[in-house]
Coordinates of C-alpha atoms in Angstrom, one line a residue:
X10 CA 47.3 -108.9 -47.7
X11 CA 44.4 -109.5 -45.5
X12 CA 45.1 -112.0 -42.7
X13 CA 42.5 -114.0 -40.8
X14 CA 42.6 -113.1 -37.1
X15 CA 42.9 -116.4 -35.4
X16 CA 44.4 -116.6 -31.8
X17 CA 46.2 -119.9 -31.3
X18 CA 46.9 -121.3 -27.9
X19 CA 49.7 -123.5 -29.3
X20 CA 51.3 -120.6 -31.1
X21 CA 51.0 -118.4 -28.0
X22 CA 52.6 -121.1 -25.8
X23 CA 55.6 -121.3 -28.1
X24 CA 56.0 -117.5 -28.1
X25 CA 55.7 -117.6 -24.2
X26 CA 58.8 -119.9 -24.1
X27 CA 60.9 -117.2 -25.9
X28 CA 59.5 -114.4 -23.8
X29 CA 60.0 -116.3 -20.5
X30 CA 63.6 -117.1 -21.4
X31 CA 64.4 -113.4 -22.1
X32 CA 62.8 -112.4 -18.8
X33 CA 64.9 -115.0 -16.9
X34 CA 68.1 -113.9 -18.6
X35 CA 67.3 -110.2 -17.7
X36 CA 66.6 -111.2 -14.0
X37 CA 69.8 -113.1 -13.8
X38 CA 71.7 -110.1 -15.1
X39 CA 70.1 -107.9 -12.4
X40 CA 70.9 -110.5 -9.8
X41 CA 74.5 -110.5 -10.7
X42 CA 74.6 -106.7 -10.2
X43 CA 72.9 -106.9 -6.8
X44 CA 75.4 -109.6 -5.6
X45 CA 78.3 -107.4 -6.7
X46 CA 76.9 -104.5 -4.7
X47 CA 76.3 -106.8 -1.7
X48 CA 79.9 -107.8 -1.8
X49 CA 80.9 -104.2 -1.6
X50 CA 78.5 -103.5 1.2
X51 CA 80.0 -106.4 3.3
X52 CA 83.5 -105.2 2.7
X53 CA 82.5 -101.7 3.8
X54 CA 80.8 -103.0 6.9
X55 CA 83.8 -105.0 7.9
X56 CA 86.1 -101.9 7.5
X57 CA 83.8 -99.6 9.4
X58 CA 83.5 -102.2 12.2
X59 CA 87.3 -102.5 12.5
X60 CA 87.5 -98.7 12.7
X61 CA 84.9 -98.6 15.5
X62 CA 86.7 -101.4 17.4
X63 CA 89.9 -99.4 17.3
X64 CA 88.3 -96.2 18.5
X65 CA 88.5 -95.6 22.3
X66 CA 85.5 -93.3 22.2
X67 CA 82.2 -93.5 20.3
X68 CA 82.3 -92.2 16.7
X69 CA 78.9 -91.1 15.7
X70 CA 79.8 -90.7 12.0
X71 CA 81.2 -94.2 11.8
X72 CA 78.2 -95.6 13.6
X73 CA 75.8 -93.9 11.3
X74 CA 77.7 -95.1 8.3
X75 CA 77.5 -98.6 9.7
X76 CA 73.8 -98.4 10.1
X77 CA 73.3 -97.0 6.6
X78 CA 75.3 -99.9 5.1
X79 CA 73.3 -102.5 7.2
X80 CA 70.1 -101.0 5.9
X81 CA 71.3 -101.1 2.3
X82 CA 72.4 -104.6 2.8
X83 CA 69.0 -105.7 4.0
X84 CA 67.3 -104.0 1.1
X85 CA 69.6 -105.7 -1.4
X86 CA 69.1 -109.1 0.3
X87 CA 65.3 -108.7 0.1
X88 CA 65.5 -107.7 -3.5
X89 CA 67.8 -110.6 -4.2
X90 CA 65.3 -113.1 -2.6
X91 CA 62.4 -111.7 -4.7
X92 CA 64.4 -112.0 -8.0
X93 CA 65.5 -115.6 -7.2
X94 CA 61.9 -116.6 -6.4
X95 CA 60.7 -115.0 -9.6
X96 CA 63.3 -116.8 -11.6
X97 CA 62.4 -120.1 -10.0
X98 CA 58.7 -119.6 -10.8
X99 CA 59.5 -118.6 -14.4
X100 CA 61.8 -121.7 -14.8
X101 CA 59.0 -123.9 -13.5
X102 CA 56.6 -122.5 -16.1
X103 CA 59.2 -122.8 -18.9
X104 CA 59.8 -126.5 -18.0
X105 CA 56.0 -127.1 -18.0
X106 CA 55.7 -125.6 -21.4
X107 CA 58.6 -127.7 -22.7
X108 CA 57.2 -130.9 -21.2
X109 CA 53.8 -130.2 -22.7
X110 CA 55.3 -129.7 -26.1
X111 CA 57.3 -132.9 -25.8
X112 CA 54.2 -134.9 -24.8
X113 CA 52.6 -134.3 -28.2
X114 CA 53.4 -137.5 -30.1
X115 CA 54.3 -136.4 -33.6
X116 CA 56.1 -138.7 -36.0
X117 CA 59.1 -137.4 -37.9
X118 CA 58.8 -138.1 -41.6
X119 CA 60.0 -136.6 -44.8
X120 CA 57.2 -134.4 -46.1
X121 CA 57.8 -135.1 -49.8
X122 CA 57.6 -138.9 -49.3
X123 CA 54.4 -138.5 -47.2
X124 CA 52.8 -136.5 -50.0
X125 CA 53.6 -139.1 -52.6
X126 CA 52.8 -142.2 -50.7
X127 CA 49.7 -140.9 -48.9
X128 CA 48.5 -139.2 -52.0
X129 CA 48.5 -142.6 -53.8
X130 CA 46.9 -144.3 -50.9
X131 CA 49.7 -146.8 -50.7
X132 CA 51.3 -145.9 -47.4
X133 CA 50.9 -148.3 -44.5
X134 CA 51.3 -145.4 -42.1
X135 CA 48.3 -143.3 -41.1
X136 CA 48.4 -140.2 -39.0
X137 CA 47.0 -141.1 -35.7
X138 CA 44.3 -139.2 -33.8
X139 CA 45.6 -136.0 -32.2
X140 CA 48.4 -135.5 -34.7
X141 CA 48.9 -131.8 -35.4
X142 CA 48.8 -131.0 -39.1
X143 CA 48.5 -128.3 -41.7
X144 CA 45.3 -128.8 -43.5
X145 CA 44.1 -127.2 -46.8
X146 CA 40.8 -125.5 -46.0
X147 CA 38.1 -126.3 -48.6
X148 CA 36.9 -123.3 -50.6
X149 CA 33.8 -123.1 -52.8
X150 CA 35.2 -120.0 -54.5
X151 CA 37.3 -121.0 -57.6
X152 CA 39.2 -117.7 -57.7
X153 CA 40.1 -117.7 -54.0
X154 CA 43.7 -118.6 -53.2
X155 CA 44.2 -121.8 -51.2
X156 CA 44.4 -121.4 -47.4
X157 CA 46.0 -123.9 -45.0
X158 CA 45.1 -124.0 -41.4
X159 CA 46.5 -125.5 -38.2
X160 CA 44.4 -128.5 -37.4
X161 CA 44.3 -131.8 -35.5
X162 CA 43.6 -135.3 -37.0
X163 CA 40.3 -136.7 -35.7
X164 CA 40.2 -139.9 -37.7
X165 CA 41.4 -141.5 -40.9
X166 CA 38.6 -143.0 -43.0
X167 CA 40.2 -145.9 -44.9
X168 CA 37.1 -146.6 -47.1
X169 CA 37.2 -143.0 -48.4
X170 CA 41.0 -142.5 -48.2
X171 CA 40.3 -139.2 -46.4
X172 CA 41.2 -137.6 -43.1
X173 CA 38.7 -136.0 -40.8
X174 CA 40.5 -133.0 -39.3
X175 CA 39.4 -130.4 -36.8
X176 CA 40.4 -126.7 -36.9
X177 CA 42.3 -125.8 -33.7
X178 CA 40.5 -122.4 -33.8
X179 CA 36.9 -121.7 -33.0
X180 CA 34.5 -120.0 -35.4
X181 CA 32.3 -117.0 -34.6
X182 CA 29.8 -119.4 -32.9
X183 CA 32.4 -121.0 -30.6
X184 CA 32.5 -124.2 -32.6
X185 CA 35.5 -126.0 -34.1
X186 CA 34.9 -126.8 -37.8
X187 CA 35.7 -130.3 -39.1
X188 CA 36.7 -131.2 -42.7
X189 CA 37.1 -134.3 -44.7
X190 CA 40.3 -134.0 -46.8
X191 CA 42.4 -136.3 -49.0
X192 CA 45.9 -137.2 -47.8
X193 CA 47.6 -134.7 -50.2
X194 CA 45.8 -131.9 -48.3
X195 CA 47.1 -132.9 -44.9
X196 CA 50.7 -132.3 -43.9
X197 CA 52.2 -133.3 -40.5
X198 CA 53.6 -130.5 -38.3
X199 CA 56.8 -131.6 -36.6
X200 CA 57.6 -131.0 -32.9
X201 CA 60.2 -128.4 -32.1
X202 CA 62.8 -131.2 -31.4
X203 CA 62.0 -132.9 -34.7
X204 CA 62.2 -129.7 -36.6
X205 CA 65.5 -128.8 -34.9
X206 CA 67.0 -132.2 -36.1
X207 CA 65.6 -132.0 -39.6
X208 CA 67.7 -130.5 -42.5
X209 CA 67.2 -126.8 -42.9
X210 CA 65.3 -125.4 -45.8
X211 CA 67.7 -123.1 -47.7
X212 CA 67.2 -119.4 -48.5
X213 CA 65.2 -118.5 -51.6
X214 CA 63.0 -121.6 -51.4
X215 CA 59.3 -121.3 -51.3
X216 CA 57.6 -122.7 -48.2
X217 CA 54.3 -122.9 -46.4
X218 CA 54.7 -121.0 -43.2
X219 CA 52.4 -120.1 -40.2
X220 CA 51.7 -116.4 -40.3
X221 CA 52.7 -114.9 -36.9
X222 CA 49.9 -114.4 -34.5
X223 CA 47.5 -116.6 -36.5
X224 CA 46.7 -120.3 -37.1
X225 CA 46.9 -119.9 -40.9
X226 CA 49.7 -121.1 -43.2
X227 CA 50.6 -119.0 -46.3
X228 CA 53.0 -119.3 -49.1
X229 CA 56.3 -117.6 -48.2
X230 CA 60.0 -117.4 -49.3
X231 CA 62.8 -118.3 -46.9
X232 CA 65.1 -115.3 -46.4
X233 CA 67.4 -117.0 -44.0
X234 CA 67.3 -120.4 -42.1
X235 CA 67.7 -120.6 -38.3
X236 CA 71.5 -121.3 -38.5
X237 CA 72.0 -117.8 -40.0
X238 CA 70.3 -116.1 -37.0
X239 CA 72.6 -115.2 -34.1
X240 CA 69.8 -114.6 -31.5
X241 CA 66.5 -116.0 -32.4
X242 CA 66.9 -119.5 -34.0
X243 CA 63.8 -119.1 -36.2
X244 CA 63.3 -118.9 -40.0
X245 CA 63.2 -115.4 -41.5
X246 CA 60.6 -115.5 -44.2
X247 CA 58.8 -113.1 -46.6
X248 CA 55.1 -113.8 -47.1
X249 CA 53.4 -113.1 -50.5
X250 CA 51.5 -109.8 -50.7
X251 CA 52.7 -108.7 -47.3
X252 CA 54.4 -105.4 -48.2
X253 CA 57.8 -107.2 -48.6
X254 CA 58.1 -107.5 -44.8
X255 CA 60.4 -110.1 -43.2
X256 CA 59.0 -112.1 -40.3
X257 CA 60.3 -114.7 -37.9
X258 CA 58.6 -118.1 -37.9
X259 CA 59.5 -121.1 -35.7
X260 CA 61.2 -124.0 -37.5
X261 CA 58.3 -126.4 -36.8
X262 CA 55.9 -124.0 -38.5
X263 CA 57.9 -123.8 -41.8
X264 CA 56.9 -126.6 -44.2
X265 CA 58.0 -127.5 -47.6
X266 CA 55.6 -126.5 -50.3
X267 CA 53.1 -129.4 -50.9
X268 CA 52.4 -130.8 -54.3
X269 CA 48.6 -130.8 -54.2
X270 CA 47.9 -130.9 -57.9

């Protein structure tokens, strides 16, 4: 299955959170090992110093051992400081990413109800400007399968009952394409917190999922929901025509299949 190559800053930021957390955990594990070795060095230095204090004459072997342990202690302390500074820096970046994500004001709604009410034009609620959505990209080719893209709402035109949305990705000319779409072709994308609190989509159910590394949504089948994953709390899905491969997709990027017809 041919995938459209579309780099997404939003998608990359979300992946960065997971990578940063893994790096932080790895650094903390190393830090624990260094601190254990430092404790051993301190104990050795104290013992050697006691031995030297009890000696009436100078003991070159003990003095050399003391110097070696002091040098090793300094090396460990320097390494420890660097790791701590690195962890603090990574935590600051992680917090900034999380804050940025929370700043995006996305309303939590049931997708099926949105599709029905907005599709009939009877809903009093309208997606506001800046709302992140999955939008069905118009296609002039009748035989071409539908493609959904990650987009942002620019405006709702009440007189036409259509949304003006902007693709988050740039085209070959560096421009972001805009489309006029009916409400049934616009699905809100939840924030990570909203998705976490929402009921899980069960296994074997068809969904619309963001293909990893792109800003395109494709039809997929849930293999396992986040609660069934011990390490990465993402959905495991299998995309259509994708060599039967199983891929991980974040909960906020797994949507119930829309009823567009």
